Coordinates of C-alpha atoms in Angstrom, one line a residue:
M900 CA 19.3 -35.7 19.8
K901 CA 15.8 -35.1 18.4
P902 CA 13.1 -37.5 19.5
K903 CA 12.0 -39.8 16.7
V904 CA 8.3 -39.7 15.6
R905 CA 6.7 -42.1 13.1
I906 CA 4.3 -40.0 11.1
N907 CA 2.3 -39.6 7.9
F908 CA 0.2 -37.1 6.1
S909 CA -3.1 -37.6 4.3
D910 CA -5.8 -35.6 2.5
F911 CA -3.9 -32.4 2.1
W912 CA -3.9 -30.0 -0.8
H913 CA -0.8 -31.5 -2.3
P914 CA -0.1 -34.8 -4.0
D915 CA 0.2 -38.0 -1.9
T916 CA 3.9 -38.4 -2.6
L917 CA 6.9 -38.6 -0.3
E918 CA 8.4 -35.4 -1.8
A919 CA 5.2 -33.4 -1.4
K920 CA 4.8 -34.6 2.2
R921 CA 8.3 -33.5 3.0
S922 CA 7.6 -30.1 1.5
N923 CA 4.4 -29.7 3.6
P924 CA 5.0 -26.6 5.8
I925 CA 3.8 -28.7 8.9
Y926 CA 6.5 -31.3 8.2
Q927 CA 9.1 -28.5 7.7
L928 CA 8.2 -27.0 11.1
L929 CA 8.1 -30.3 13.0
S930 CA 11.5 -31.2 11.6
E931 CA 13.0 -28.4 13.6
R932 CA 12.3 -30.3 16.8
F933 CA 11.6 -33.9 15.8
E934 CA 13.3 -36.6 13.7
L935 CA 10.4 -37.6 11.5
E936 CA 9.9 -40.9 9.8
I937 CA 7.2 -40.9 7.2
C938 CA 5.8 -44.5 7.0
E939 CA 2.8 -46.4 6.0
R940 CA 2.0 -47.6 9.5
P941 CA 2.6 -44.4 11.5
D942 CA 2.0 -43.7 15.2
F943 CA 0.5 -40.3 14.2
L944 CA -1.4 -39.3 11.2
I945 CA -1.8 -35.6 10.3
Y946 CA -4.7 -35.2 7.9
S947 CA -6.7 -32.4 6.3
C948 CA -10.1 -32.0 4.7
F949 CA -9.5 -32.8 1.0
G950 CA -10.4 -36.5 1.1
L951 CA -11.2 -39.5 3.2
N952 CA -8.0 -41.6 2.9
F953 CA -7.3 -40.9 6.6
L954 CA -9.9 -43.6 7.3
D955 CA -7.3 -46.2 6.3
H956 CA -5.2 -45.3 9.4
K957 CA -6.2 -46.5 12.9
C958 CA -3.4 -44.7 14.7
V959 CA -3.7 -41.4 16.6
R960 CA -5.2 -38.9 14.1
I961 CA -4.5 -35.2 14.1
F962 CA -6.8 -33.0 12.1
Y963 CA -5.5 -29.9 10.5
T964 CA -7.5 -27.5 8.4
G965 CA -6.8 -24.3 6.4
E966 CA -10.5 -24.1 5.5
N967 CA -13.5 -23.0 7.4
K968 CA -14.1 -26.5 8.8
R969 CA -14.8 -28.0 12.3
P970 CA -13.2 -31.2 13.6
N971 CA -15.2 -34.3 14.1
Y972 CA -13.9 -35.8 17.3
S973 CA -15.5 -39.1 16.4
L974 CA -12.8 -39.3 13.8
C975 CA -9.8 -37.5 15.2
D976 CA -8.0 -37.3 18.6
W977 CA -6.6 -33.8 18.2
A978 CA -7.3 -30.8 16.0
F979 CA -5.7 -27.6 14.7
G980 CA -7.6 -24.9 12.9
Y981 CA -9.2 -21.4 13.1
D982 CA -11.7 -21.6 16.0
H983 CA -11.3 -19.9 19.3
S984 CA -12.1 -23.1 21.3
D985 CA -11.7 -24.1 24.9
D986 CA -11.8 -27.8 24.0
P987 CA -8.5 -29.3 25.3
R988 CA -8.2 -31.4 22.1
Y989 CA -8.2 -28.2 20.0
F990 CA -5.4 -25.7 19.2
R991 CA -5.9 -22.5 17.2
W992 CA -3.3 -22.4 14.4
P993 CA -4.6 -20.3 11.5
Y994 CA -3.5 -21.0 8.0
Y995 CA -1.8 -17.6 7.7
A996 CA 0.6 -18.7 10.5
L997 CA 2.3 -21.0 7.9
Y998 CA 3.4 -17.9 5.8
N999 CA 6.6 -16.0 6.2
I1000 CA 6.0 -12.9 8.3
A1001 CA 9.6 -11.7 8.7
P1002 CA 9.2 -8.9 6.0
L1003 CA 6.2 -7.5 8.0
L1004 CA 8.4 -7.0 11.1
E1005 CA 11.0 -4.9 9.3
P1006 CA 10.9 -1.1 9.2
R1007 CA 9.2 0.3 6.0
D1008 CA 9.9 3.3 3.9
V1009 CA 6.4 4.6 3.9
E1010 CA 7.1 7.4 1.5
A1011 CA 8.6 4.9 -1.0
V1012 CA 5.5 2.7 -0.6
L1013 CA 3.1 5.7 -1.2
R1014 CA 5.0 6.7 -4.4
K1015 CA 4.2 3.4 -6.0
K1016 CA 0.4 3.8 -5.4
T1017 CA -0.7 4.6 -8.9
R1018 CA -3.9 2.5 -9.0
F1019 CA -7.1 2.5 -6.9
C1020 CA -8.1 -1.0 -5.8
A1021 CA -7.3 -4.6 -6.7
F1022 CA -9.5 -7.8 -6.7
V1023 CA -7.7 -11.1 -7.4
Y1024 CA -9.8 -14.2 -6.9
S1025 CA -10.7 -17.5 -8.5
N1026 CA -13.7 -18.5 -6.3
E1027 CA -16.9 -17.4 -8.0
R1028 CA -19.2 -18.5 -5.2
A1029 CA -18.3 -15.8 -2.6
R1030 CA -21.4 -13.7 -3.0
E1031 CA -20.6 -11.0 -0.4
R1032 CA -17.3 -10.4 -2.1
L1033 CA -18.9 -9.9 -5.4
R1034 CA -21.6 -7.6 -4.0
F1035 CA -19.0 -5.4 -2.5
L1036 CA -17.0 -5.3 -5.8
D1037 CA -20.1 -4.2 -7.7
K1038 CA -20.8 -1.4 -5.2
L1039 CA -17.2 -0.1 -5.0
S1040 CA -16.9 -0.2 -8.8
R1041 CA -19.6 2.4 -9.0
Y1042 CA -17.2 4.9 -7.4
K1043 CA -14.0 3.9 -9.4
P1044 CA -13.0 1.0 -11.6
V1045 CA -11.5 -1.9 -9.6
D1046 CA -8.8 -3.9 -11.4
C1047 CA -9.7 -7.6 -11.3
G1048 CA -6.6 -9.7 -12.1
G1049 CA -7.9 -13.2 -11.2
K1050 CA -10.3 -15.7 -12.8
V1051 CA -13.3 -13.9 -11.4
R1052 CA -14.5 -10.8 -13.2
N1053 CA -11.2 -10.4 -14.9
N1054 CA -11.0 -7.0 -16.7
L1055 CA -7.2 -6.9 -17.4
G1056 CA -7.0 -9.4 -20.2
Y1057 CA -4.5 -11.5 -18.3
R1058 CA -4.2 -13.5 -15.1
V1059 CA -1.9 -12.1 -12.4
A1060 CA 1.0 -14.4 -11.8
D1061 CA 2.5 -12.7 -8.7
K1062 CA -0.2 -11.3 -6.5
V1063 CA 2.0 -9.7 -3.9
A1064 CA 4.0 -7.9 -6.6
F1065 CA 0.8 -6.9 -8.4
L1066 CA -0.6 -5.3 -5.2
Q1067 CA 2.4 -2.9 -4.8
A1068 CA 0.7 -0.4 -7.2
Y1069 CA -2.7 -0.4 -5.5
K1070 CA -3.9 1.8 -2.6
F1071 CA -6.5 -0.8 -1.6
N1072 CA -7.1 -4.6 -1.9
I1073 CA -10.5 -6.3 -1.5
A1074 CA -9.6 -8.9 1.1
F1075 CA -12.9 -10.7 1.6
E1076 CA -12.9 -14.3 2.9
N1077 CA -14.9 -17.0 1.2
E1078 CA -17.2 -17.2 4.2
C1079 CA -17.9 -15.3 7.5
Y1080 CA -17.2 -17.2 10.7
P1081 CA -15.6 -16.2 14.1
G1082 CA -11.9 -17.0 14.0
Y1083 CA -11.7 -17.7 10.3
T1084 CA -8.8 -15.5 9.2
S1085 CA -7.1 -16.9 6.1
E1086 CA -4.1 -15.6 4.2
K1087 CA -5.9 -12.8 2.5
L1088 CA -5.0 -10.1 5.0
L1089 CA -1.4 -11.3 5.1
E1090 CA -1.1 -11.1 1.4
S1091 CA -2.3 -7.6 1.4
F1092 CA 0.2 -6.5 4.0
H1093 CA 3.0 -8.2 2.0
G1094 CA 1.8 -6.2 -1.0
N1095 CA 2.0 -2.9 1.0
T1096 CA -1.7 -2.2 0.3
V1097 CA -4.5 -1.3 2.7
P1098 CA -6.9 -4.3 2.9
I1099 CA -10.6 -3.9 2.9
Y1100 CA -11.6 -6.9 5.0
W1101 CA -14.6 -9.1 5.6
G1102 CA -14.9 -12.5 7.1
N1103 CA -13.8 -13.0 10.8
P1104 CA -15.7 -10.7 13.2
L1105 CA -12.9 -11.4 15.7
V1106 CA -10.1 -10.5 13.3
N1107 CA -8.7 -7.8 15.6
K1108 CA -7.3 -10.7 17.7
D1109 CA -5.1 -11.6 14.7
F1110 CA -4.0 -8.3 13.2
N1111 CA -3.7 -4.6 14.0
S1112 CA -7.1 -2.9 13.4
A1113 CA -5.3 0.4 12.5
A1114 CA -3.8 -1.3 9.5
F1115 CA -6.9 -2.3 7.6
I1116 CA -10.5 -1.3 6.9
N1117 CA -12.7 -3.7 8.8
S1118 CA -16.2 -4.2 7.2
H1119 CA -17.5 -5.5 10.5
D1120 CA -17.2 -2.0 11.9
Y1121 CA -20.0 -0.8 9.5
R1122 CA -23.7 -1.6 9.4
N1123 CA -23.7 -2.5 5.7
L1124 CA -21.7 -2.5 2.5
N1125 CA -23.0 0.9 1.5
Q1126 CA -21.5 2.4 4.7
L1127 CA -18.3 0.5 4.0
V1128 CA -18.0 1.9 0.5
E1129 CA -18.6 5.5 1.8
Y1130 CA -15.7 5.1 4.2
V1131 CA -13.4 3.7 1.6
V1132 CA -14.2 6.7 -0.6
E1133 CA -13.4 9.0 2.4
V1134 CA -10.0 7.3 2.9
D1135 CA -9.2 7.4 -0.8
R1136 CA -9.9 11.1 -0.9
S1137 CA -7.9 11.9 2.3
E1138 CA -4.1 11.8 2.0
D1139 CA -3.7 12.0 5.8
L1140 CA -6.2 9.3 6.5
Y1141 CA -4.7 6.9 3.9
R1142 CA -1.2 7.6 5.2
R1143 CA -2.4 6.6 8.7
Y1144 CA -3.5 3.2 7.5
A1145 CA -0.5 2.7 5.2
S1146 CA 1.9 3.5 8.1
A1147 CA 0.4 1.2 10.7
P1148 CA 2.2 -2.2 11.3
A1149 CA 0.3 -5.4 10.5
F1150 CA 0.6 -6.6 14.1
V1151 CA -0.2 -4.6 17.3
G1152 CA 2.9 -2.9 18.5
G1153 CA 4.8 -4.5 15.5
R1154 CA 5.0 -7.8 17.4
P1155 CA 3.6 -11.1 16.0
N1156 CA 0.5 -12.5 17.7
E1157 CA 0.6 -15.7 19.8
Y1158 CA -0.8 -17.8 17.0
I1159 CA 2.4 -17.3 14.9
D1160 CA 4.7 -18.4 17.7
K1161 CA 6.5 -21.5 16.3
A1162 CA 7.7 -22.6 19.7
R1163 CA 4.1 -22.6 21.0
V1164 CA 3.0 -24.8 18.1
L1165 CA 5.9 -27.2 18.6
D1166 CA 5.2 -27.4 22.3
R1167 CA 1.7 -28.5 21.5
F1168 CA 2.9 -31.2 19.1
E1169 CA 5.4 -32.4 21.7
R1170 CA 2.5 -32.7 24.2
I1171 CA 0.5 -34.7 21.6
F1172 CA 3.5 -37.0 20.7
T1173 CA 4.2 -37.7 24.4
T1174 CA 0.6 -38.2 25.5
S1175 CA -0.5 -41.8 26.0
L1176 CA -4.0 -42.3 24.9
L1177 CA -5.9 -45.3 26.3
Q1178 CA -7.1 -45.9 22.8
P1179 CA -7.0 -43.8 19.6
V1180 CA -10.5 -42.7 18.6
A1181 CA -10.2 -44.7 15.4
Q1182 CA -10.1 -47.9 17.5
T1183 CA -13.1 -47.1 19.7
P1184 CA -16.7 -48.3 18.9
R1185 CA -17.7 -44.7 18.4
G1186 CA -14.8 -44.0 16.0
R1187 CA -15.4 -47.3 14.1
L1188 CA -19.0 -46.4 13.6
A1189 CA -18.2 -42.9 12.4
G1190 CA -15.5 -44.4 10.1
L1191 CA -18.1 -46.7 8.6
V1192 CA -20.4 -43.8 7.8
R1193 CA -17.5 -41.9 6.1
E1194 CA -16.4 -45.1 4.3
L1195 CA -19.9 -45.3 2.8
K1196 CA -19.6 -41.7 1.7
R1197 CA -16.3 -42.4 0.1
Y1198 CA -17.7 -45.4 -1.7
R1199 CA -20.6 -43.4 -3.1
Q1200 CA -18.2 -40.7 -4.2
Q1201 CA -16.0 -43.2 -6.0
S1202 CA -19.1 -44.8 -7.6
R1203 CA -20.3 -41.5 -9.0
Q1204 CA -16.8 -40.8 -10.4
R1205 CA -16.7 -44.2 -12.1
S1206 CA -20.2 -43.6 -13.6
V1207 CA -19.1 -40.2 -15.0
T1208 CA -16.0 -41.7 -16.7

């Protein structure tokens, strides 16, 4: 019999509905080991960074982020995210670990993959504020046209609906994060690997701890973007060099890294669910003070929204 856990979710990317919460990939994973009851007065709240509704809950708070954010331990008891941290309250669980990696572990017909490569490089993004990504796009485009299928710099006349399918025709994909920070590896590399394209990566200087460095071009190996462009040109012009990248598995030795291990994540949650805290941080003077500060921020946000409407 699975142990029962009273739980709720708050401030995620999805609507605050029961159906959406049950579709949350964290809920789906936890359901494999625990009998979950979503309720208004839970024992554990898992919340993210897209709002401040978590302040309404005074139970044990578990912070999860798929963004480049740090936990505030005056507001949460436990945290999951990207950082390589020694804090006993923190557990590294990158957002890409929520994706299906099974296809990346299967043998590939490299020759069939290469035959589909009829286009040079893809760029599919909707965030216009990532300056390093745009700088690289401009520099690489001076060598050959880059096909931009997203909202940003779109030159196709349509928006790409299925990014992974779109990437199948491209030798390269610009896989630049929104920001550069140690540990911050989002889904961008994983999407490239699913699309059977060679990613040109920028973002996490420690990315080799996540993926096989032989399978992608790492901008952090070069002094500047000009050198990076020169190397991409070299790979593009060398059939043998490109084949070497295209043939390499996404993970070292073809084995998933430890951060994708579901059992490891579930063990961590089991430890959290069975750990008796003297007092959840939300009920401590420090937590109440931090909560009041965030409540003030929430009130100001709501006031501004009302004034706009």
